[in-house]
PDB file of C-alpha atoms and ligand atoms in Angstrom:
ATOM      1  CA  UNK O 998     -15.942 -14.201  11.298  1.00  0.00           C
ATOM      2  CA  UNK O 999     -19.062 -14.228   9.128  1.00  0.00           C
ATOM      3  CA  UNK O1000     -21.361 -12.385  10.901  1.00  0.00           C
ATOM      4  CA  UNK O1001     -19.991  -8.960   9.466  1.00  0.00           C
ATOM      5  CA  UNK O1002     -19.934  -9.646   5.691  1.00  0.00           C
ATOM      6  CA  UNK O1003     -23.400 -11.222   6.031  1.00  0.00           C
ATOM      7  CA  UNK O1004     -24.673  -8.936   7.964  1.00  0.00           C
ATOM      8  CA  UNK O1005     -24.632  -5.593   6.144  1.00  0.00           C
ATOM      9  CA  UNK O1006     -25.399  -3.856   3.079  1.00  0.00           C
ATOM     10  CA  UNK O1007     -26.689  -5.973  -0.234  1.00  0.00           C
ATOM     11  CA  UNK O1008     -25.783  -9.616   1.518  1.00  0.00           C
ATOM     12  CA  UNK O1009     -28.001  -8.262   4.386  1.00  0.00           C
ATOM     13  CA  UNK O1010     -31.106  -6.999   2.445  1.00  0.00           C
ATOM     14  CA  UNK O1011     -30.979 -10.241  -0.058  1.00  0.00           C
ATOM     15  CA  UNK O1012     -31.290 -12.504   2.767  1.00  0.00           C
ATOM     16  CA  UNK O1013     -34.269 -10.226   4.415  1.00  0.00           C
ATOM     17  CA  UNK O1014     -36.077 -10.455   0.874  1.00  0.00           C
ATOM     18  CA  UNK O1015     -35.682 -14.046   0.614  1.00  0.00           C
ATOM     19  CA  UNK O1016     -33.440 -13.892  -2.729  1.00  0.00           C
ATOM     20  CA  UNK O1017     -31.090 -16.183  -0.533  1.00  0.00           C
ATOM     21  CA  UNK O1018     -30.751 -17.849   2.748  1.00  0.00           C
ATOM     22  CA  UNK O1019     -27.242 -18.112   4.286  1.00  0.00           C
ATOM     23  CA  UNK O1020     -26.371 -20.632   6.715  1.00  0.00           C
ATOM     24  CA  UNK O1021     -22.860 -20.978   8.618  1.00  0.00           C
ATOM     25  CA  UNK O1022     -22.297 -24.438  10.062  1.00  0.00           C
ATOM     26  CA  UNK O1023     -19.677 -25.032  12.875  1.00  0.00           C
ATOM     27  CA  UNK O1024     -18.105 -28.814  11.994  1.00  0.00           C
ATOM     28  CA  UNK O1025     -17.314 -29.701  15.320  1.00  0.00           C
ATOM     29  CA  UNK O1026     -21.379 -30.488  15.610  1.00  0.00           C
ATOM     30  CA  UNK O1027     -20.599 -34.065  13.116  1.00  0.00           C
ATOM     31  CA  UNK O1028     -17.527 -34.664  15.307  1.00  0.00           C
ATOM     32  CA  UNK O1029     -17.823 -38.285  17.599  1.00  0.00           C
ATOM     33  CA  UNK O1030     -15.469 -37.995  19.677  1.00  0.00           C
ATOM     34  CA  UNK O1031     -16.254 -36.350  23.466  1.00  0.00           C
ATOM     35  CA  UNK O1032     -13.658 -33.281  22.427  1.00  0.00           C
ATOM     36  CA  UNK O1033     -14.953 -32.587  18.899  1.00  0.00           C
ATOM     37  CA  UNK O1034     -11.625 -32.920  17.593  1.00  0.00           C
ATOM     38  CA  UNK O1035     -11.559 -31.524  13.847  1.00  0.00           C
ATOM     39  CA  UNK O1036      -8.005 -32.191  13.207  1.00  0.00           C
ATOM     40  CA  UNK O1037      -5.454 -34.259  14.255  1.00  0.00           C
ATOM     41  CA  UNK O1038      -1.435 -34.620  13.172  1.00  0.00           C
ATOM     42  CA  UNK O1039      -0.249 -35.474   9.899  1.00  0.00           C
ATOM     43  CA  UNK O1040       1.083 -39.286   9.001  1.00  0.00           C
ATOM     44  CA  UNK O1041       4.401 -39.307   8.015  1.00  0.00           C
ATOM     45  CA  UNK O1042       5.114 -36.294  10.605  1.00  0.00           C
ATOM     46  CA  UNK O1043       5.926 -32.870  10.303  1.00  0.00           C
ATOM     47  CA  UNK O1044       4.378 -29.370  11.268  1.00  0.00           C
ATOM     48  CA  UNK O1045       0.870 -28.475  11.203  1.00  0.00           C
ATOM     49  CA  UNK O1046      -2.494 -29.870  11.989  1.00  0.00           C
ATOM     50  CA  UNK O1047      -4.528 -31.706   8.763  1.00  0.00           C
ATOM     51  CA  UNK O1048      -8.607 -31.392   9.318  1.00  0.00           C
ATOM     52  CA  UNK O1049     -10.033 -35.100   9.664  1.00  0.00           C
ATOM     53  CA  UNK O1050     -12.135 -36.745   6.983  1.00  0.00           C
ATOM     54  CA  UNK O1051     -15.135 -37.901   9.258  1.00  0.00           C
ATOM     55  CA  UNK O1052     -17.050 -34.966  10.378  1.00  0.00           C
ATOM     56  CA  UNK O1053     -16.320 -33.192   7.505  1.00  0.00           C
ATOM     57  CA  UNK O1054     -17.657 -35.952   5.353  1.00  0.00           C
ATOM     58  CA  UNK O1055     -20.301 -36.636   7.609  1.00  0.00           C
ATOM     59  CA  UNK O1056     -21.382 -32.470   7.943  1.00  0.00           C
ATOM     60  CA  UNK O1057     -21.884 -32.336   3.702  1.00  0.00           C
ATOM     61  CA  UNK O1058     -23.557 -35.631   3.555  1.00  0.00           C
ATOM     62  CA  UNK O1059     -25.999 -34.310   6.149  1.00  0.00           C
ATOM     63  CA  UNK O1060     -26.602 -30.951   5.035  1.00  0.00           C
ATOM     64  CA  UNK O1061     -27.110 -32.390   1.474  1.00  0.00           C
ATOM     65  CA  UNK O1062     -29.889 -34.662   2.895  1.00  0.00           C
ATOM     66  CA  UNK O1063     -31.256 -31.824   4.747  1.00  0.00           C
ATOM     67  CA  UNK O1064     -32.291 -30.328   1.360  1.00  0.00           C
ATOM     68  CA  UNK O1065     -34.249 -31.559  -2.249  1.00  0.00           C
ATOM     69  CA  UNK O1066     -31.624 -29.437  -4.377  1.00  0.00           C
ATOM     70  CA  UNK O1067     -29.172 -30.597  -6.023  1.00  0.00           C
ATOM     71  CA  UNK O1068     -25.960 -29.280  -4.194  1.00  0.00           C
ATOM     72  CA  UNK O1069     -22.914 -28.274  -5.869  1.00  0.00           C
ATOM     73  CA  UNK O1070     -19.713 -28.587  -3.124  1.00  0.00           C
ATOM     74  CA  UNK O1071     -16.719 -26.318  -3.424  1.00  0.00           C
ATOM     75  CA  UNK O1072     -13.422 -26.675  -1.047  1.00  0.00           C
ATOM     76  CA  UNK O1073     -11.625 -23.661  -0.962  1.00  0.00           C
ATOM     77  CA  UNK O1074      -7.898 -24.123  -1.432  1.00  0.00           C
ATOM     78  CA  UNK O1075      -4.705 -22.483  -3.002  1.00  0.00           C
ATOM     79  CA  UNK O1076      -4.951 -25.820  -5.127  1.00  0.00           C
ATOM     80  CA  UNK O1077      -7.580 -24.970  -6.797  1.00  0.00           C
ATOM     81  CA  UNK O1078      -8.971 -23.160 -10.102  1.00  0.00           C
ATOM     82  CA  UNK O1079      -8.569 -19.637 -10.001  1.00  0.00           C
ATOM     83  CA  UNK O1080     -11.463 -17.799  -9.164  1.00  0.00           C
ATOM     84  CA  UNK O1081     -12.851 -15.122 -11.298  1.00  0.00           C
ATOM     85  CA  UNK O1082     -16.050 -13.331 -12.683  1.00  0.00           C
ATOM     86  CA  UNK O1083     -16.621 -16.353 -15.012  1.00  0.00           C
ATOM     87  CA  UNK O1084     -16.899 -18.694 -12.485  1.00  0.00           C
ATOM     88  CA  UNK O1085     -18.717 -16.237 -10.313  1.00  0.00           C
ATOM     89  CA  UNK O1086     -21.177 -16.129 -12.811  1.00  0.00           C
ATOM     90  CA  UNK O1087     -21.427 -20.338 -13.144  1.00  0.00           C
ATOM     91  CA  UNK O1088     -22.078 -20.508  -9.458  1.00  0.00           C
ATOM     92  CA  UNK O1089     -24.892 -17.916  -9.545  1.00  0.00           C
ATOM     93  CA  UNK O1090     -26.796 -20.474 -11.790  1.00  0.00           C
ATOM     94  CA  UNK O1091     -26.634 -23.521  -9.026  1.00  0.00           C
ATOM     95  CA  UNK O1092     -29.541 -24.167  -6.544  1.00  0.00           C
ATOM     96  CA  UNK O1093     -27.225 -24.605  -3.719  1.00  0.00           C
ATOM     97  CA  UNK O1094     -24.256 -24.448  -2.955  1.00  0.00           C
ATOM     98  CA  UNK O1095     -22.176 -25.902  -0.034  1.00  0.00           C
ATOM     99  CA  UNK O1096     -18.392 -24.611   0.922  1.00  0.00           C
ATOM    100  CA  UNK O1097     -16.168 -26.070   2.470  1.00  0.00           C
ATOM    101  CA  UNK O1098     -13.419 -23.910   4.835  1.00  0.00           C
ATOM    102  CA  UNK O1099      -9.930 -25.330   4.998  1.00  0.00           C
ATOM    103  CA  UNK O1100      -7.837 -24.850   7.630  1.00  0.00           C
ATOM    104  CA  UNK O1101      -4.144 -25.697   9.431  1.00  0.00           C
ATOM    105  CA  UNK O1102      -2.301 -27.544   6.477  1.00  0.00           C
ATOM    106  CA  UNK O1103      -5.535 -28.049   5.155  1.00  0.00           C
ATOM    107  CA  UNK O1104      -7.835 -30.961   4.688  1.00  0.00           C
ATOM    108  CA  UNK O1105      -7.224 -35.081   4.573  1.00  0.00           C
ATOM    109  CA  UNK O1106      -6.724 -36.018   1.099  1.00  0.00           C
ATOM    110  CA  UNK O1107      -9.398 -38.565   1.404  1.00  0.00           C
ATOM    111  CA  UNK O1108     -12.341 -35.994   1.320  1.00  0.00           C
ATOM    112  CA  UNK O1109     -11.375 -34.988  -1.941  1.00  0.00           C
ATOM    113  CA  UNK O1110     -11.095 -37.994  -3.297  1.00  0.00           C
ATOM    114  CA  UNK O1111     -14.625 -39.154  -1.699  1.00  0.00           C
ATOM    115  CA  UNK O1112     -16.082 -36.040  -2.059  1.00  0.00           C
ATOM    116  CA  UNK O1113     -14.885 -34.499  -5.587  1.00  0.00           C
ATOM    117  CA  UNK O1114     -15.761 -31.115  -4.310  1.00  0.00           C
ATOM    118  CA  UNK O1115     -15.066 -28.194  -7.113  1.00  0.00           C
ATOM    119  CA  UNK O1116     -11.413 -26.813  -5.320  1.00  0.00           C
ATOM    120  CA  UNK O1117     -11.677 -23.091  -5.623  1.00  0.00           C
ATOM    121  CA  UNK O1118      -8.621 -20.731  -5.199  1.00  0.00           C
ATOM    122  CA  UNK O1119      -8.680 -17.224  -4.869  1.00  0.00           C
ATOM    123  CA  UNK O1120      -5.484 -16.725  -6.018  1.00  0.00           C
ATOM    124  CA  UNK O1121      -1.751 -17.792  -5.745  1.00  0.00           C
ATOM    125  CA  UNK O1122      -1.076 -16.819  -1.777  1.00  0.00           C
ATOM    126  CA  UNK O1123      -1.946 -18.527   1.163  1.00  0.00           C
ATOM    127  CA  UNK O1124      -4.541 -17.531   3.731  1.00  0.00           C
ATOM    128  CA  UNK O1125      -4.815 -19.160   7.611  1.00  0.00           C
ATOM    129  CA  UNK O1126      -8.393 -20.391   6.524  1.00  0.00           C
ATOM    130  CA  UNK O1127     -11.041 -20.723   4.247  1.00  0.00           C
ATOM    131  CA  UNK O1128     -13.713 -18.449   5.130  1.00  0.00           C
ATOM    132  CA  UNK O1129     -12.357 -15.180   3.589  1.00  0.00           C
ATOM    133  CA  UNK O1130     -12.461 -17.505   0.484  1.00  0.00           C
ATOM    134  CA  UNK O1131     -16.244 -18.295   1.454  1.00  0.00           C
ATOM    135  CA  UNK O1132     -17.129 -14.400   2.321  1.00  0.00           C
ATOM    136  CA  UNK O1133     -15.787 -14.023  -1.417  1.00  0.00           C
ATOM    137  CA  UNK O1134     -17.453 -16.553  -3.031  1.00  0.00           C
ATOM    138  CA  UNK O1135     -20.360 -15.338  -1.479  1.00  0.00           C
ATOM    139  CA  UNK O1136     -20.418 -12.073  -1.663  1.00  0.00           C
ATOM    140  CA  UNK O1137     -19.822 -12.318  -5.606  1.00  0.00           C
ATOM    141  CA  UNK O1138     -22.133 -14.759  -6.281  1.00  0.00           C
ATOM    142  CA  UNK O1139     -24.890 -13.513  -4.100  1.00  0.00           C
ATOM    143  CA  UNK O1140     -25.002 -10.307  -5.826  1.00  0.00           C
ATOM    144  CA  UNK O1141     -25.254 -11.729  -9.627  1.00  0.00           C
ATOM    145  CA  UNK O1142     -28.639 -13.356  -8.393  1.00  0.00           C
ATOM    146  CA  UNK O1143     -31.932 -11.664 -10.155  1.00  0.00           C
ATOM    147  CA  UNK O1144     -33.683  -9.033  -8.154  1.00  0.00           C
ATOM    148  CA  UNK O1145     -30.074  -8.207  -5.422  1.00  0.00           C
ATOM    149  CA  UNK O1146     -29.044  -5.536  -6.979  1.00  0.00           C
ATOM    150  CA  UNK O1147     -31.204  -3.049  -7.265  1.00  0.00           C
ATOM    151  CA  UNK O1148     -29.816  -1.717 -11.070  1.00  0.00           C
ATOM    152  CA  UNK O1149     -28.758  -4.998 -12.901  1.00  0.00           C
ATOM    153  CA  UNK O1150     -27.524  -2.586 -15.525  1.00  0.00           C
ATOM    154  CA  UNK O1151     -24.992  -1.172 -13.206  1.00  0.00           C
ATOM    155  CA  UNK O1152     -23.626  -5.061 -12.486  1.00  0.00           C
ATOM    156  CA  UNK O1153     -23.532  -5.502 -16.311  1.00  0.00           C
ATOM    157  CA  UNK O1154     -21.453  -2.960 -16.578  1.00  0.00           C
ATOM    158  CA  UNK O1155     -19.006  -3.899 -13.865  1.00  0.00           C
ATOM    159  CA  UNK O1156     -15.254  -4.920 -14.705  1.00  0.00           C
ATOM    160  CA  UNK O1157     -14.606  -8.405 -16.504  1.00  0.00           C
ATOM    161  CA  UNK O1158     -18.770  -8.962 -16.934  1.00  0.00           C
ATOM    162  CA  UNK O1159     -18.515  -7.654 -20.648  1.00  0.00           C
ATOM    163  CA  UNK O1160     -15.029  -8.680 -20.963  1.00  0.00           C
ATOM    164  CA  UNK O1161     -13.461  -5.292 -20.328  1.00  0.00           C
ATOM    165  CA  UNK O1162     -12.708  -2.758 -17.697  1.00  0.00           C
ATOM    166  CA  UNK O1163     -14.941  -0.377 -16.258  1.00  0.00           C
ATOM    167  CA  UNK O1164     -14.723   3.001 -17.382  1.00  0.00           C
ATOM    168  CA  UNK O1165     -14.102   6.097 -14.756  1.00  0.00           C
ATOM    169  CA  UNK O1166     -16.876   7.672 -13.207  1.00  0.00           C
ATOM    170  CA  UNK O1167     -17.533  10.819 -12.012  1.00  0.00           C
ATOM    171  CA  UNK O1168     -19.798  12.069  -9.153  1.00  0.00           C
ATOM    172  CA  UNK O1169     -20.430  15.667  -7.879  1.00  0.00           C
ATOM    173  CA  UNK O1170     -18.913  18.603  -7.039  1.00  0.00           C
ATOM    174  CA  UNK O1171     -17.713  19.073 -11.078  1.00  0.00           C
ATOM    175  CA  UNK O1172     -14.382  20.315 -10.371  1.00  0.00           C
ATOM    176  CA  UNK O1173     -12.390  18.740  -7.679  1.00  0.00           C
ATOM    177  CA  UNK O1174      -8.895  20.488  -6.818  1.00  0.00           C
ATOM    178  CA  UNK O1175      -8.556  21.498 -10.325  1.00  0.00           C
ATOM    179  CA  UNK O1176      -9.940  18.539 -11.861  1.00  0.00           C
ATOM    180  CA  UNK O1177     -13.004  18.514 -13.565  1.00  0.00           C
ATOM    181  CA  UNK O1178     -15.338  15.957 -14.727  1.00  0.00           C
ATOM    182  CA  UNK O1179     -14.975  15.263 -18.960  1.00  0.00           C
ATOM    183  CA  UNK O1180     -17.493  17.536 -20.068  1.00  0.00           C
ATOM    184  CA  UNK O1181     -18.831  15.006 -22.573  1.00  0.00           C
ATOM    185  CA  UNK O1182     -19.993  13.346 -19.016  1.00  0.00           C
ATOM    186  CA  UNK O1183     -22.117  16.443 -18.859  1.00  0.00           C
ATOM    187  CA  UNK O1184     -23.287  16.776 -22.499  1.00  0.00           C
ATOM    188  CA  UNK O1185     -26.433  14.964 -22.265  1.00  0.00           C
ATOM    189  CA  UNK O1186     -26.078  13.398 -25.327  1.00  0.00           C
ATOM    190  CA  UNK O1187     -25.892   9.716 -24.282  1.00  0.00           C
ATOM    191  CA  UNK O1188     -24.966   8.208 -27.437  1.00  0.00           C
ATOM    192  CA  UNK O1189     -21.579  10.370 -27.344  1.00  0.00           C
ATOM    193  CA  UNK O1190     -21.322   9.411 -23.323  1.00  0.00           C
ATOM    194  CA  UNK O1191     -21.796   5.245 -24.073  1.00  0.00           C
ATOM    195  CA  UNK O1192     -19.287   5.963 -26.950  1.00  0.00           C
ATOM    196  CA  UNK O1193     -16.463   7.657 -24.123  1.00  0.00           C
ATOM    197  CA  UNK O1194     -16.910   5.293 -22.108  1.00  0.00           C
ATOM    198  CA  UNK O1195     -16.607   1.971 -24.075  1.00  0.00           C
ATOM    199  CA  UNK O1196     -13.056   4.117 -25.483  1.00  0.00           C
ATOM    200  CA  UNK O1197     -12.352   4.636 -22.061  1.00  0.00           C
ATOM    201  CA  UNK O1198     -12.926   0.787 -20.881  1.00  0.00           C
ATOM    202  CA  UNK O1199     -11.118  -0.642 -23.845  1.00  0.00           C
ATOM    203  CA  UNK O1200      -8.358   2.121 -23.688  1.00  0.00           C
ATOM    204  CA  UNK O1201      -7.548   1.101 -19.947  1.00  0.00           C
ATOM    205  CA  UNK O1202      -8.673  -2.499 -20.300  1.00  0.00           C
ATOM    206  CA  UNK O1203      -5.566  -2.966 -23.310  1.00  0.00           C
ATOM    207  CA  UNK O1204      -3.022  -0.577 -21.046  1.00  0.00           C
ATOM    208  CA  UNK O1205      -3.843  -2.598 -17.658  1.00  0.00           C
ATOM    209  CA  UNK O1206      -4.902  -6.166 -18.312  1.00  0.00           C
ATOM    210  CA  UNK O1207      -3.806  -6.683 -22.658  1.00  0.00           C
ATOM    211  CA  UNK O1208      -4.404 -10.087 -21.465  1.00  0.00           C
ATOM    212  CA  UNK O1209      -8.187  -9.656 -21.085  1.00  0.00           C
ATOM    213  CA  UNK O1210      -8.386  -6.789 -23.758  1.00  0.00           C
ATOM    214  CA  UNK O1211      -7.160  -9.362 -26.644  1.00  0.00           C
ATOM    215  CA  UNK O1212      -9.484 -12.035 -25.202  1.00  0.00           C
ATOM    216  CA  UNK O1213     -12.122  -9.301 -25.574  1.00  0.00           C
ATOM    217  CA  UNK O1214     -10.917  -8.362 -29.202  1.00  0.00           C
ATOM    218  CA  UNK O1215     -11.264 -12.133 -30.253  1.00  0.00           C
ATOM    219  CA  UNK O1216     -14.701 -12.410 -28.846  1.00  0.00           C
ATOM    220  CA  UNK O1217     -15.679  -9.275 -30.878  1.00  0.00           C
ATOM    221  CA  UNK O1218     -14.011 -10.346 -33.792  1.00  0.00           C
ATOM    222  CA  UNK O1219     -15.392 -13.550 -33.931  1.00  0.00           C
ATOM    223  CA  UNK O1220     -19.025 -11.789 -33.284  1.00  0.00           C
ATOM    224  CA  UNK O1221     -18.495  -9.841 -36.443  1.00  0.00           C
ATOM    225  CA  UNK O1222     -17.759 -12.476 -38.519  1.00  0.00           C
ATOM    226  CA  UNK O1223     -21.157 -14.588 -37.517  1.00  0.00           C
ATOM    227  CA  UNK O1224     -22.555 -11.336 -37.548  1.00  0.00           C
TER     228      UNK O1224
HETATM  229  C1  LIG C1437      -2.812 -22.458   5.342  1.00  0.00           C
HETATM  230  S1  LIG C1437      -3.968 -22.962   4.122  1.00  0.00           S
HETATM  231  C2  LIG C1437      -3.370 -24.564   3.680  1.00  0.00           C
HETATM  232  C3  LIG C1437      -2.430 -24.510   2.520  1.00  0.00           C
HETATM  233  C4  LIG C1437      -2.015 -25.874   2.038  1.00  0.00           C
HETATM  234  N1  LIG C1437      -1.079 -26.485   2.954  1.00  0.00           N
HETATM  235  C5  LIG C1437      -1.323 -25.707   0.696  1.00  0.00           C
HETATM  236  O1  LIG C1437      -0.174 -25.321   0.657  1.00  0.00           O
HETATM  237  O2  LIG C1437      -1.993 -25.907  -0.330  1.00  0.00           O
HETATM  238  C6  LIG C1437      -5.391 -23.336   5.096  1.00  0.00           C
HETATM  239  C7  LIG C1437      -6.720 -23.240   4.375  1.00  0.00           C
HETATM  240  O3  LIG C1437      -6.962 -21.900   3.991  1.00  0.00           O
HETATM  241  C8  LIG C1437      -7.724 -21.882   2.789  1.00  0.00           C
HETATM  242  N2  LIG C1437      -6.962 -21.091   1.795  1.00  0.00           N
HETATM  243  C9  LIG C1437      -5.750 -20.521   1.989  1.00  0.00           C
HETATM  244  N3  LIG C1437      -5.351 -19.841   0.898  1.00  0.00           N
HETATM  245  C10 LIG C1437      -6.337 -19.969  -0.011  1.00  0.00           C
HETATM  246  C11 LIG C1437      -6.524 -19.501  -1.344  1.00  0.00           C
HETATM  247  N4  LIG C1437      -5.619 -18.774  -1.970  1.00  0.00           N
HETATM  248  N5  LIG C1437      -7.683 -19.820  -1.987  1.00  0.00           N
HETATM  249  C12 LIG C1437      -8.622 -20.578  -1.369  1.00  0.00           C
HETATM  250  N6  LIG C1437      -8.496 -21.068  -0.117  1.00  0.00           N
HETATM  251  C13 LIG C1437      -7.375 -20.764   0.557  1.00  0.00           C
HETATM  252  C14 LIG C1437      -7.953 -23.311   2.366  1.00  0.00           C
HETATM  253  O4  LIG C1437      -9.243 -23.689   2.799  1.00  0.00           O
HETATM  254  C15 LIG C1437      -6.861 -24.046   3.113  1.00  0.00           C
HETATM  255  O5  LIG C1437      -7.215 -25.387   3.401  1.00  0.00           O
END
């Protein structure tokens, strides 16, 4: 399942410029028993395999051994905090960071409790496992780290990094089916463009998230004041 998503594109050339080395772990290599078992059926019955404590225990105790940084373990789980920019952007700042892929009903109760990994959700609906959750975390976190993208500018800019929205953008020809590019795009004068397109951000950051566009207001408000 991984080999795609970090395989290609910015994940790809990050890893080949030694900004960050990916490693994919398969748990059944901590299991003891002859099968490898990595899951067995619940106590207290019902449907649906639960993933056993001991090799996953085992598998982050060893890979945390294997290395002198201090790692930072996530679960992924519908259980968890939502996951968003912000905590894209905490992540980015760890050394390491080890993530842990739920899957059946998801994983004995105990490793949480032993383990007091960071639970992680990607939001309120339910996957079959956690490594889409691990391609996302990631992919988003990978490409906040200095030097992966080639224009940090352009990543500042993205949605939710300054708070807002991102703008529209425009690429050639200048006139598609009757449409034409905002011919203050084509002006020149960037001090009139950066002024379109913080209206344009804010204008469809309050119309399609007012949630984030009064958080945004707040911030600013508050930053005049100390101002
Ligand atoms: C079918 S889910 C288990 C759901 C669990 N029984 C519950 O209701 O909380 C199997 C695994 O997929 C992953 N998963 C599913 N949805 C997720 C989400 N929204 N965010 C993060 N991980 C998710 C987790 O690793 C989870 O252990």
């Amino acid at each position: 399942m991984f080999s795609g998503p970090f395989s290609e594109s910015i994940i790809k050339r990050a890893q080949e410029a030694g900004k960050v080395d990916i490693y994919v772990h398969n748990l059944r290599d901590w299991t003891s028993d002859r099968h490898h078992k990595t899951d067995d059926e619940q106590f207290g019955g019902g449907d649906g395999m639960v993933m056993l404590a001991q090799p996953l225990i085992e598998a982050v105790q060893d890979l945390q051994s294997r290395t002198a940084a201090e790692s930072y373990l996530i679960l992924t789980t519908p259980q968890g905090r939502i996951y968003e920019q912000s905590v894209a952007e905490e992540l980015s700042a760890k050394e390491h960071l080890i993530i842990i892929c739920g899957h059946y009903k998801g994983v004995d109760e105990r490793v949480i409790d032993i383990l007091q990994p960071d639970e992680i959700s990607i939001g309120d609906y339910i996957l079959t496992g956690g490594e889409l959750p691990a391609m996302i975390i990631v992919d988003s976190v990978v490409r906040l780290m200095p030097g992966v993208v080639n224009s940090f500018g352009s990543v500042e800019e993205d949605s939710f990094t300054c708070g807002l929205l991102d703008c529209p953008r425009y690429t050639r020809p200048r006139e598609v089916m009757g449409r034409a590019v905002p011919d203050v795009l084509l002006s020149g004068n960037h001090a009139e463009i950066d002024r379109w397109r913080l209206e344009q951000s804010c204008e469809r950051t309050a119309r399609r998230r007012p949630d984030l566009y009064r958080e945004y207001r707040r911030r600013q408000e508050r930053k005049e004041r100390e101002a």
